[in-house]
CSV table of C-alpha atoms and ligand atoms in Angstrom, one decimal:
chain,number,residue,atom,x,y,z
A,1,UNK,CA,0.3,0.3,0.2
A,2,UNK,CA,1.5,3.3,-1.3
A,3,UNK,CA,2.3,6.3,1.6
A,4,UNK,CA,-0.7,8.5,0.1
A,5,UNK,CA,-3.3,5.8,0.2
A,6,UNK,CA,-2.3,4.9,4.2
A,7,UNK,CA,-2.9,8.8,4.5
A,8,UNK,CA,-6.3,8.7,2.8
A,9,UNK,CA,-7.3,5.8,4.7
A,10,UNK,CA,-6.3,6.9,7.9
A,11,UNK,CA,-8.3,10.4,7.2
A,12,UNK,CA,-11.0,8.8,5.6
A,13,UNK,CA,-11.6,6.9,8.5
A,14,UNK,CA,-11.6,9.9,11.1
A,15,UNK,CA,-13.6,11.3,9.0
A,16,UNK,CA,-16.5,8.9,9.0
A,17,UNK,CA,-15.8,8.5,12.8
A,18,UNK,CA,-16.4,12.1,13.7
A,19,UNK,CA,-19.4,12.4,11.1
A,20,UNK,CA,-20.8,9.4,12.7
A,21,UNK,CA,-20.5,11.4,16.5
A,22,UNK,CA,-21.6,14.4,14.6
A,23,UNK,CA,-24.7,12.8,13.6
A,24,UNK,CA,-25.8,10.9,16.7
A,25,UNK,CA,-25.4,14.2,18.5
A,26,UNK,CA,-27.6,16.9,15.5
A,27,UNK,CA,-30.3,13.9,15.5
A,28,UNK,CA,-30.4,13.9,19.2
A,29,UNK,CA,-30.5,17.1,20.1
A,30,UNK,CA,-33.8,17.7,16.9
A,31,UNK,CA,-35.3,14.5,17.3
A,32,UNK,CA,-34.2,12.7,20.5
A,33,UNK,CA,-32.0,10.3,21.3
A,34,UNK,CA,-32.5,7.7,18.2
A,35,UNK,CA,-31.4,5.0,20.8
A,36,UNK,CA,-33.6,5.4,23.0
A,37,UNK,CA,-37.0,5.4,20.0
A,38,UNK,CA,-35.3,1.4,19.5
A,39,UNK,CA,-35.4,1.0,23.2
A,40,UNK,CA,-39.1,1.9,23.3
A,41,UNK,CA,-39.7,0.8,20.4
A,42,UNK,CA,-38.6,-3.1,21.2
A,43,UNK,CA,-40.5,-2.1,24.5
A,44,UNK,CA,-43.7,-1.4,22.6
A,45,UNK,CA,-45.2,-4.7,24.0
A,46,UNK,CA,-44.9,-3.5,27.7
A,47,UNK,CA,-46.1,-0.5,27.2
A,48,UNK,CA,-49.3,-1.6,25.3
A,49,UNK,CA,-50.3,-3.2,27.8
A,50,UNK,CA,-50.0,-0.3,30.3
A,51,UNK,CA,-51.1,2.3,28.1
A,52,UNK,CA,-54.5,0.4,26.8
A,53,UNK,CA,-54.9,-2.5,29.7
A,54,UNK,CA,-54.2,-1.3,32.8
A,55,UNK,CA,-54.4,2.9,32.4
A,56,UNK,CA,-58.1,2.3,30.6
A,57,UNK,CA,-59.2,0.2,34.0
A,58,UNK,CA,-61.9,1.9,36.0
A,59,UNK,CA,-60.4,3.4,38.8
A,60,UNK,CA,-61.1,1.0,41.4
A,61,UNK,CA,-59.5,-1.8,39.2
A,62,UNK,CA,-56.0,-0.2,38.2
A,63,UNK,CA,-54.2,-2.4,40.4
A,64,UNK,CA,-56.0,-5.0,40.0
A,65,UNK,CA,-55.3,-5.0,36.4
A,66,UNK,CA,-51.3,-4.2,37.0
A,67,UNK,CA,-51.5,-7.1,39.0
A,68,UNK,CA,-53.1,-9.3,36.5
A,69,UNK,CA,-50.1,-8.0,33.8
A,70,UNK,CA,-47.6,-9.0,36.0
A,71,UNK,CA,-49.0,-12.5,36.1
A,72,UNK,CA,-48.9,-13.0,32.3
A,73,UNK,CA,-46.0,-10.9,31.2
A,74,UNK,CA,-42.4,-11.8,31.5
A,75,UNK,CA,-41.1,-8.6,32.5
A,76,UNK,CA,-41.3,-7.3,36.6
A,77,UNK,CA,-43.7,-4.5,36.5
A,78,UNK,CA,-43.6,-2.5,40.1
A,79,UNK,CA,-44.0,0.3,41.6
A,80,UNK,CA,-41.6,2.6,43.7
A,81,UNK,CA,-42.2,5.9,45.4
A,82,UNK,CA,-41.6,8.8,43.0
A,83,UNK,CA,-39.0,10.4,45.5
A,84,UNK,CA,-36.3,7.3,44.9
A,85,UNK,CA,-37.3,6.8,41.4
A,86,UNK,CA,-36.3,10.6,40.9
A,87,UNK,CA,-33.4,10.1,42.8
A,88,UNK,CA,-29.7,10.6,40.6
A,89,UNK,CA,-32.2,11.3,37.6
A,90,UNK,CA,-30.5,14.0,34.8
A,91,UNK,CA,-32.8,16.9,34.7
A,92,UNK,CA,-34.5,16.2,30.9
A,93,UNK,CA,-35.3,13.0,32.3
A,94,UNK,CA,-36.6,13.8,35.3
A,95,UNK,CA,-38.9,16.8,33.4
A,96,UNK,CA,-40.5,14.2,31.7
A,97,UNK,CA,-41.4,12.0,34.3
A,98,UNK,CA,-42.8,14.8,36.4
A,99,UNK,CA,-44.6,16.0,33.3
A,100,UNK,CA,-46.2,12.0,32.9
A,101,UNK,CA,-43.7,11.1,30.3
A,102,UNK,CA,-41.8,8.0,29.8
A,103,UNK,CA,-38.3,7.5,30.9
A,104,UNK,CA,-36.7,4.2,29.6
A,105,UNK,CA,-32.9,3.2,31.2
A,106,UNK,CA,-31.5,1.4,28.1
A,107,UNK,CA,-28.5,-0.6,30.2
A,108,UNK,CA,-31.1,-1.3,33.3
A,109,UNK,CA,-32.9,-2.4,30.3
A,110,UNK,CA,-36.3,-0.9,31.8
A,111,UNK,CA,-38.3,2.1,31.9
A,112,UNK,CA,-40.4,4.4,34.3
A,113,UNK,CA,-43.8,6.5,34.3
A,114,UNK,CA,-46.2,7.6,36.9
A,115,UNK,CA,-48.9,6.1,37.8
A,116,UNK,CA,-51.2,9.2,37.4
A,117,UNK,CA,-50.7,13.3,38.0
A,118,UNK,CA,-54.0,13.7,40.3
A,119,UNK,CA,-54.3,10.5,42.6
A,120,UNK,CA,-57.1,9.1,40.6
A,121,UNK,CA,-56.2,5.6,40.4
A,122,UNK,CA,-55.9,5.4,43.6
A,123,UNK,CA,-55.0,7.7,47.0
A,124,UNK,CA,-51.6,8.9,46.9
A,125,UNK,CA,-51.0,6.7,43.1
A,126,UNK,CA,-49.7,10.4,42.3
A,127,UNK,CA,-46.7,10.0,44.7
A,128,UNK,CA,-46.1,6.3,43.0
A,129,UNK,CA,-44.0,5.4,39.8
A,130,UNK,CA,-44.4,2.3,37.7
A,131,UNK,CA,-41.2,0.7,37.4
A,132,UNK,CA,-40.9,-1.9,34.5
A,133,UNK,CA,-37.5,-4.1,34.5
A,134,UNK,CA,-36.2,-6.9,32.3
A,135,UNK,CA,-37.7,-5.2,29.1
A,136,UNK,CA,-36.8,-7.0,25.5
A,137,UNK,CA,-34.3,-3.9,25.0
A,138,UNK,CA,-31.4,-5.2,22.8
A,139,UNK,CA,-30.0,-1.9,21.2
A,140,UNK,CA,-26.7,-3.7,20.3
A,141,UNK,CA,-28.1,-5.1,16.7
A,142,UNK,CA,-29.1,-1.5,15.7
A,143,UNK,CA,-26.0,-0.5,16.5
A,144,UNK,CA,-23.8,-2.4,15.0
A,145,UNK,CA,-26.1,-2.2,11.6
A,146,UNK,CA,-25.9,1.4,12.1
A,147,UNK,CA,-22.1,0.9,12.4
A,148,UNK,CA,-21.8,-1.3,9.3
A,149,UNK,CA,-23.8,1.0,7.4
A,150,UNK,CA,-20.8,3.6,8.1
A,151,UNK,CA,-18.4,1.6,7.2
A,152,UNK,CA,-19.5,0.3,4.1
A,153,UNK,CA,-19.6,3.9,2.9
A,154,UNK,CA,-16.1,4.4,4.0
A,155,UNK,CA,-14.9,1.4,2.1
A,156,UNK,CA,-16.8,2.7,-1.1
A,157,UNK,CA,-15.2,6.0,-0.6
A,158,UNK,CA,-11.9,4.7,-0.4
A,159,UNK,CA,-12.5,2.7,-3.8
A,160,UNK,CA,-12.2,5.7,-5.7
A,161,UNK,CA,-9.3,7.6,-3.5
A,162,UNK,CA,-7.6,4.0,-3.7
A,163,UNK,CA,-7.2,4.7,-7.5
A,164,UNK,CA,-6.5,8.2,-7.6
A,165,UNK,CA,-3.6,8.1,-5.3
A,166,UNK,CA,-2.6,4.8,-7.0
A,167,UNK,CA,-1.5,6.9,-10.4
A,168,UNK,CA,-0.6,9.8,-7.9
A,169,UNK,CA,1.8,7.8,-6.1
A,170,UNK,CA,3.4,6.3,-8.8
A,171,UNK,CA,4.2,9.4,-10.6
A,172,UNK,CA,5.5,11.1,-8.0
A,173,UNK,CA,8.0,7.9,-7.8
A,174,UNK,CA,9.1,7.9,-11.2
A,175,UNK,CA,9.2,11.7,-10.7
A,176,UNK,CA,11.3,11.4,-7.9
A,177,UNK,CA,13.3,8.3,-9.7
A,178,UNK,CA,13.8,10.7,-12.7
A,179,UNK,CA,15.3,13.9,-10.2
A,180,UNK,CA,17.7,10.9,-8.3
A,181,UNK,CA,18.8,9.9,-12.0
A,182,UNK,CA,19.4,13.3,-12.8
A,183,UNK,CA,21.4,14.3,-9.5
A,184,UNK,CA,23.6,11.2,-10.5
A,185,UNK,CA,24.9,13.0,-13.7
A,186,UNK,CA,22.1,11.2,-16.2
A,187,UNK,CA,21.1,14.4,-17.4
A,188,UNK,CA,19.4,13.4,-21.1
A,189,UNK,CA,17.0,11.5,-18.4
A,190,UNK,CA,13.2,13.1,-18.8
A,191,UNK,CA,10.0,12.5,-16.8
A,192,UNK,CA,7.6,10.6,-18.5
A,193,UNK,CA,3.5,11.1,-17.3
A,194,UNK,CA,1.2,11.3,-19.9
A,195,UNK,CA,-1.0,14.3,-20.5
A,196,UNK,CA,-3.9,13.8,-19.1
A,197,UNK,CA,-2.3,12.9,-15.5
A,198,UNK,CA,-2.7,15.6,-12.6
A,199,UNK,CA,1.3,15.6,-12.3
A,200,UNK,CA,1.8,16.5,-15.6
A,201,UNK,CA,2.4,20.4,-15.3
A,202,UNK,CA,4.8,19.3,-12.4
A,203,UNK,CA,6.6,17.3,-15.0
A,204,UNK,CA,6.8,19.9,-17.4
A,205,UNK,CA,8.0,21.9,-15.2
A,206,UNK,CA,10.9,19.5,-13.8
A,207,UNK,CA,11.7,18.8,-17.6
A,208,UNK,CA,12.1,22.2,-18.6
A,209,UNK,CA,14.3,23.0,-15.1
A,210,UNK,CA,16.2,19.7,-16.7
A,211,UNK,CA,16.3,20.6,-19.9
A,212,UNK,CA,18.1,23.9,-18.8
A,213,UNK,CA,20.1,22.5,-16.8
A,214,UNK,CA,22.1,20.3,-19.3
A,215,UNK,CA,22.3,23.0,-22.2
A,216,UNK,CA,24.1,25.3,-19.8
A,217,UNK,CA,26.5,22.0,-18.8
A,218,UNK,CA,27.1,21.4,-22.0
A,219,UNK,CA,27.9,25.1,-23.0
A,220,UNK,CA,30.3,25.0,-20.3
A,221,UNK,CA,31.8,22.5,-21.1
A,222,UNK,CA,32.1,23.0,-24.5
A,223,UNK,CA,33.6,26.8,-23.4
A,224,UNK,CA,35.8,24.5,-21.2
A,225,UNK,CA,37.3,22.3,-24.3
A,226,UNK,CA,37.0,24.9,-26.7
A,227,UNK,CA,39.4,27.1,-25.0
A,228,UNK,CA,41.7,24.5,-24.0
A,229,UNK,CA,42.3,23.0,-27.4
A,230,UNK,CA,42.5,26.8,-28.5
A,231,UNK,CA,45.4,27.8,-26.0
A,232,UNK,CA,46.9,24.2,-27.2
A,233,UNK,CA,48.8,26.0,-30.4
A,234,UNK,CA,49.8,29.3,-28.5
A,235,UNK,CA,51.6,26.8,-26.0
A,236,UNK,CA,53.4,25.2,-28.4
A,237,UNK,CA,54.2,28.1,-30.2
A,238,UNK,CA,55.5,29.4,-27.0
A,239,UNK,CA,58.0,26.1,-26.7
A,240,UNK,CA,59.1,26.4,-29.8
A,241,UNK,CA,60.1,30.3,-29.5
A,242,UNK,CA,61.7,29.6,-26.4
A,243,UNK,CA,63.4,26.9,-27.2
A,244,UNK,CA,64.8,29.1,-30.5
A,245,UNK,CA,66.0,32.0,-27.7
A,246,UNK,CA,67.6,29.7,-25.6
A,247,UNK,CA,69.4,29.1,-29.1
A,248,UNK,CA,70.1,32.2,-29.7
A,249,UNK,CA,70.5,34.1,-26.5
A,250,UNK,CA,73.8,31.9,-25.7
A,251,UNK,CA,74.1,33.6,-22.5
A,252,UNK,CA,74.1,32.0,-19.3
A,253,UNK,CA,71.6,34.2,-17.1
A,254,UNK,CA,69.7,34.4,-19.8
A,255,UNK,CA,69.4,30.3,-19.6
A,256,UNK,CA,68.2,30.4,-16.0
A,257,UNK,CA,65.3,32.9,-17.3
A,258,UNK,CA,64.5,30.7,-19.5
A,259,UNK,CA,64.3,27.6,-17.5
A,260,UNK,CA,61.6,29.5,-15.6
A,261,UNK,CA,59.6,30.6,-18.6
A,262,UNK,CA,60.0,26.6,-19.3
A,263,UNK,CA,58.6,25.5,-16.6
A,264,UNK,CA,55.6,27.6,-16.6
A,265,UNK,CA,54.9,26.7,-20.2
A,266,UNK,CA,55.3,23.2,-19.1
A,267,UNK,CA,52.7,23.6,-16.1
A,268,UNK,CA,50.3,24.9,-18.5
A,269,UNK,CA,50.2,23.3,-21.3
A,270,UNK,CA,49.8,19.9,-18.0
A,271,UNK,CA,47.1,22.0,-17.3
A,272,UNK,CA,45.6,22.5,-20.7
A,273,UNK,CA,45.9,17.8,-21.3
A,274,UNK,CA,43.7,17.5,-17.4
A,275,UNK,CA,41.4,19.8,-18.7
A,276,UNK,CA,41.4,18.5,-22.3
A,277,UNK,CA,40.4,14.7,-20.4
A,278,UNK,CA,38.2,16.1,-18.5
A,279,UNK,CA,36.0,17.8,-20.7
A,280,UNK,CA,36.2,14.9,-23.4
A,281,UNK,CA,35.2,12.2,-20.8
A,282,UNK,CA,32.4,14.5,-19.7
A,283,UNK,CA,30.9,14.4,-23.2
A,284,UNK,CA,31.6,10.7,-24.0
A,285,UNK,CA,28.6,8.8,-23.9
A,286,UNK,CA,29.8,5.1,-24.4
A,287,UNK,CA,32.9,3.2,-23.2
A,288,UNK,CA,34.9,1.7,-25.0
A,289,UNK,CA,34.4,-1.3,-23.0
A,290,UNK,CA,36.5,-4.7,-23.1
A,291,UNK,CA,37.7,-7.4,-20.5
A,292,UNK,CA,40.9,-7.3,-18.5
A,293,UNK,CA,42.2,-8.5,-15.6
A,294,UNK,CA,42.1,-6.2,-12.9
A,295,UNK,CA,45.3,-7.6,-10.8
A,296,UNK,CA,47.4,-7.8,-14.1
A,297,UNK,CA,46.4,-4.0,-14.5
A,298,UNK,CA,46.9,-2.8,-10.9
A,299,UNK,CA,50.7,-4.2,-10.8
A,300,UNK,CA,51.7,-3.2,-14.3
A,301,UNK,CA,50.6,0.5,-12.7
A,302,UNK,CA,52.7,0.4,-9.8
A,303,UNK,CA,55.3,-0.5,-11.7
A,304,UNK,CA,55.3,2.2,-13.5
A,305,UNK,CA,54.6,4.6,-10.6
A,306,UNK,CA,57.8,2.7,-9.0
A,307,UNK,CA,60.0,6.7,-9.4
A,308,UNK,CA,57.2,8.4,-7.3
A,309,UNK,CA,57.9,5.9,-4.6
A,310,UNK,CA,61.3,6.3,-4.5
A,311,UNK,CA,60.9,8.3,-0.9
A,312,UNK,CA,58.0,6.6,-0.1
A,313,UNK,CA,57.0,2.7,0.9
A,314,UNK,CA,54.4,1.3,-1.1
A,315,UNK,CA,52.6,-1.7,-0.2
A,316,UNK,CA,50.2,-3.6,-2.4
A,317,UNK,CA,48.1,-6.0,-0.5
A,318,UNK,CA,45.1,-7.8,-3.6
A,319,UNK,CA,42.8,-10.4,-2.3
A,320,UNK,CA,44.5,-14.6,-3.1
A,321,UNK,CA,41.4,-14.7,-5.4
A,322,UNK,CA,41.9,-12.7,-8.1
A,323,UNK,CA,43.3,-14.1,-11.0
A,324,UNK,CA,46.3,-12.4,-13.0
A,325,UNK,CA,45.2,-14.3,-16.7
A,326,UNK,CA,41.0,-13.7,-15.8
A,327,UNK,CA,39.0,-11.4,-17.4
A,328,UNK,CA,37.3,-9.9,-14.5
A,329,UNK,CA,36.8,-6.5,-15.1
A,330,UNK,CA,34.9,-5.1,-18.1
A,331,UNK,CA,35.3,-1.7,-18.7
A,332,UNK,CA,37.6,0.7,-20.1
A,333,UNK,CA,41.6,-0.3,-18.6
A,334,UNK,CA,42.9,2.3,-20.0
A,335,UNK,CA,40.2,5.1,-17.6
A,336,UNK,CA,40.6,2.5,-14.9
A,337,UNK,CA,44.1,3.2,-14.8
A,338,UNK,CA,43.7,6.5,-15.2
A,339,UNK,CA,41.5,6.4,-11.9
A,340,UNK,CA,44.0,4.8,-9.6
A,341,UNK,CA,46.8,6.5,-11.0
A,342,UNK,CA,45.9,10.0,-10.0
A,343,UNK,CA,44.9,8.5,-6.7
A,344,UNK,CA,48.3,6.3,-6.3
A,345,UNK,CA,50.4,10.0,-7.7
A,346,UNK,CA,48.2,11.8,-4.9
A,347,UNK,CA,49.0,9.4,-2.0
A,348,UNK,CA,52.4,9.5,-2.5
A,349,UNK,CA,52.3,13.3,-2.3
A,350,UNK,CA,50.3,13.2,0.8
A,351,UNK,CA,51.7,10.7,2.9
A,352,UNK,CA,54.0,11.0,5.0
A,353,UNK,CA,55.9,7.6,4.6
A,354,UNK,CA,53.0,4.7,4.0
A,355,UNK,CA,51.1,4.7,1.0
A,356,UNK,CA,48.7,1.1,0.3
A,357,UNK,CA,46.9,-0.1,-2.6
A,358,UNK,CA,44.6,-3.2,-1.5
A,359,UNK,CA,41.9,-4.8,-3.2
A,360,UNK,CA,39.6,-6.7,-1.3
A,361,UNK,CA,38.0,-10.3,-1.9
A,362,UNK,CA,35.1,-9.0,-4.6
A,363,UNK,CA,31.6,-10.1,-3.4
A,364,UNK,CA,27.9,-9.4,-4.8
A,365,UNK,CA,29.5,-8.4,-8.7
A,366,UNK,CA,31.5,-5.3,-6.7
A,367,UNK,CA,35.0,-5.2,-6.2
A,368,UNK,CA,36.6,-2.6,-4.0
A,369,UNK,CA,40.2,-1.3,-4.9
A,370,UNK,CA,41.3,0.9,-2.0
A,371,UNK,CA,44.2,3.7,-1.8
A,372,UNK,CA,45.3,4.8,1.4
A,373,UNK,CA,48.5,6.8,3.1
A,374,UNK,CA,49.2,8.4,6.7
A,375,UNK,CA,49.0,12.0,5.7
A,376,UNK,CA,46.9,14.7,6.8
A,377,UNK,CA,43.6,12.9,5.2
A,378,UNK,CA,40.9,15.0,4.3
A,379,UNK,CA,38.0,16.6,6.5
A,380,UNK,CA,34.7,15.4,6.8
A,381,UNK,CA,33.3,18.9,5.4
A,382,UNK,CA,35.6,18.7,2.3
A,383,UNK,CA,35.2,15.1,1.2
A,384,UNK,CA,32.3,15.8,-1.1
A,385,UNK,CA,33.8,18.5,-2.3
A,386,UNK,CA,37.4,17.7,-3.6
A,387,UNK,CA,36.2,15.5,-6.6
A,388,UNK,CA,35.1,19.1,-8.1
A,389,UNK,CA,37.2,20.4,-10.5
A,390,UNK,CA,39.6,23.0,-9.6
A,391,UNK,CA,38.9,22.1,-5.6
A,392,UNK,CA,42.0,22.0,-3.0
A,393,UNK,CA,41.8,21.9,0.4
A,394,UNK,CA,43.6,24.0,1.6
A,395,UNK,CA,46.1,26.0,-0.4
A,396,UNK,CA,48.4,26.6,2.6
A,397,UNK,CA,48.7,22.2,2.4
A,398,UNK,CA,48.8,21.9,-1.2
A,399,UNK,CA,51.7,25.1,-2.3
A,400,UNK,CA,54.3,22.8,-1.5
A,401,UNK,CA,52.8,19.6,-3.1
A,402,UNK,CA,52.1,21.4,-6.4
A,403,UNK,CA,49.0,19.9,-8.5
A,404,UNK,CA,45.7,21.7,-10.6
A,405,UNK,CA,43.0,20.5,-9.0
A,406,UNK,CA,41.7,18.1,-11.4
A,407,UNK,CA,43.2,14.6,-10.3
A,408,UNK,CA,40.2,13.6,-8.5
A,409,UNK,CA,37.5,15.3,-10.5
A,410,UNK,CA,39.2,13.1,-13.5
A,411,UNK,CA,39.5,9.8,-11.5
A,412,UNK,CA,35.6,10.5,-10.4
A,413,UNK,CA,34.6,10.5,-13.9
A,414,UNK,CA,36.7,7.8,-15.0
A,415,UNK,CA,35.3,5.6,-12.7
A,416,UNK,CA,31.8,6.6,-13.2
A,417,UNK,CA,32.3,5.9,-16.6
A,418,UNK,CA,32.9,2.1,-15.7
A,419,UNK,CA,30.1,1.7,-13.7
A,420,UNK,CA,31.5,2.3,-10.5
A,421,UNK,CA,31.8,5.1,-7.7
A,422,UNK,CA,34.6,6.4,-5.8
A,423,UNK,CA,34.5,7.7,-1.9
A,424,UNK,CA,36.4,8.7,0.7
A,425,UNK,CA,36.8,8.5,4.0
A,426,UNK,CA,39.5,7.9,6.9
A,427,UNK,CA,42.7,5.3,6.6
A,428,UNK,CA,43.9,3.2,9.7
A,429,UNK,CA,47.3,4.2,8.3
A,430,UNK,CA,46.2,7.8,9.7
A,431,UNK,CA,45.2,9.7,6.4
A,432,UNK,CA,43.0,9.4,3.6
A,433,UNK,CA,41.2,6.2,2.1
A,434,UNK,CA,39.7,6.5,-1.1
A,435,UNK,CA,37.7,3.4,-2.1
A,436,UNK,CA,36.9,2.3,-5.9
A,437,UNK,CA,33.7,-0.1,-6.2
A,438,UNK,CA,33.8,-1.1,-9.8
A,439,UNK,CA,31.7,-3.8,-11.3
A,440,UNK,CA,32.8,-7.2,-11.4
A,441,UNK,CA,31.9,-10.0,-13.8
A,442,UNK,CA,34.7,-12.6,-12.6
A,443,UNK,CA,34.2,-15.2,-10.4
A,444,UNK,CA,36.9,-15.7,-7.5
A,445,UNK,CA,35.4,-19.6,-6.2
A,446,UNK,CA,37.4,-21.6,-9.1
A,447,UNK,CA,40.0,-19.1,-10.3
A,448,UNK,CA,43.3,-19.6,-10.0
A,449,UNK,CA,45.0,-17.7,-7.1
A,450,UNK,CA,47.0,-15.4,-7.4
A,451,UNK,CA,51.4,-15.6,-6.2
A,452,UNK,CA,51.6,-13.1,-3.2
A,453,UNK,CA,52.1,-9.6,-4.9
A,454,UNK,CA,55.6,-8.2,-4.7
A,455,UNK,CA,55.9,-5.5,-2.3
A,456,UNK,CA,57.9,-2.8,-2.2
B,1,ADP,P1,45.5,17.8,-6.8
B,1,ADP,O1,46.1,18.1,-8.1
B,1,ADP,O2,45.3,19.6,-6.0
B,1,ADP,O3,46.4,17.1,-6.3
B,1,ADP,P2,43.4,16.5,-6.5
B,1,ADP,O4,42.1,16.5,-7.3
B,1,ADP,O5,43.8,15.7,-7.1
B,1,ADP,O6,44.5,17.9,-7.1
B,1,ADP,O7,43.3,16.8,-5.5
B,1,ADP,C1,42.1,18.0,-4.6
B,1,ADP,C2,42.6,17.9,-3.4
B,1,ADP,O8,42.5,16.8,-2.5
B,1,ADP,C3,44.0,18.2,-3.3
B,1,ADP,O9,44.4,19.7,-3.2
B,1,ADP,C4,43.7,17.6,-1.8
B,1,ADP,O10,44.0,18.8,-0.7
B,1,ADP,C5,43.1,16.9,-1.2
B,1,ADP,N1,43.9,15.1,-1.5
B,1,ADP,C6,44.1,14.7,-2.5
B,1,ADP,N2,44.3,13.3,-2.1
B,1,ADP,C7,44.7,13.8,-0.6
B,1,ADP,C8,45.0,12.5,-0.1
B,1,ADP,N3,45.7,11.6,-0.2
B,1,ADP,N4,45.7,13.3,1.4
B,1,ADP,C9,45.1,13.9,1.7
B,1,ADP,N5,44.1,15.0,0.7
B,1,ADP,C10,44.2,15.0,-0.4
């Protein structure tokens, strides 16, 4: 049952309960207590005997008739003093009794009425009340019938509400799924809601908004891509010009200046290349997916990065179930290598002395790759933002480490394109722990186990 329907259900039930009480009080006020009417109807036999047989007797025969009725009726007729009868009675009933009316008591299944108002039956008869006990009163059935009537009305009200809320609920769920997917980066996704649905205007607004955001992001990417692309030519010219200048100048004093300039140009070139990689990945719609061995890829990568760890200790810990010859990941090997390489380079930059690359035993079609270090770590408040392009935690911390602020953005994009996730947390080594989750297509149960990897 959907939440919308549940709320309506509770609301309708509450409304019906309140309505039945309102009806009961209104009817009681205008026409008298309906339950009393029912009880009077059910006691009509005894009332008939009293009014049509006993009361119609001549004055001197009245008591005699009453005794005869006592003998034949299943109910008990008795005479009690008026004073006792009105003791504890509410005002309305007391007035009725005093005026000679019938007062009925549903719980005690009894009724009372004054014998008469003017001592006409016998001496002091106006001070006596005739009380009839054991009347055949059973308002429970009437009450249940009434309750059943309200329940049936409520159920019939709930049927159209159920249909209505089901359609709404489905529509809202669809909108929330679309919003989630859009938030996760599927910018082309749009809500598909039939035109006659009541949430159609909302879905349309959402689609328009998504369209505008997609256009803006696309324009932003295109601009970044074009600018980076256009910068390549002047940078190459600068490199070439500096080379010519060095040859022409042949001046050791100028050489130092030229070295600095060349350093700046190289940095600029790296920035442009990184930006181009990122924008290309962001525009990439399909993946060049091929099966490859994760263990082999990571071991190859650590070999390539050996020089980065000349002053740090890199330990590699791959789960024994990983197969070096297996094709256990289906994706773009180059992009996975790029992501892990960016994380390892960062770890080398920010660690004090220890870096660890580990892969856990794959479970539930996912494999976890972790890059940890013993550096300063990433503060909790910064963890979501460090994956944004050009975002750097603390410029004073990053001053010495260099870097462009693009490495993590590229790594995250590369992992996303491969259907995985990248997140950051704390490491037991004391610094940051970057975790990659990738879809796993190999099995570990029957695969040959990997020889213990070499440790640096
Ligand atoms: P950068 O080129 O500046 O390293 P990244 O995108 O790779 O750019 O990283 C963004 C920021 O995240 C870095 O500036 C740094 O502050 C922080 N960071 C990245 N890796 C680590 C790490 N292993 N330990 C601590 N901070 C890190």
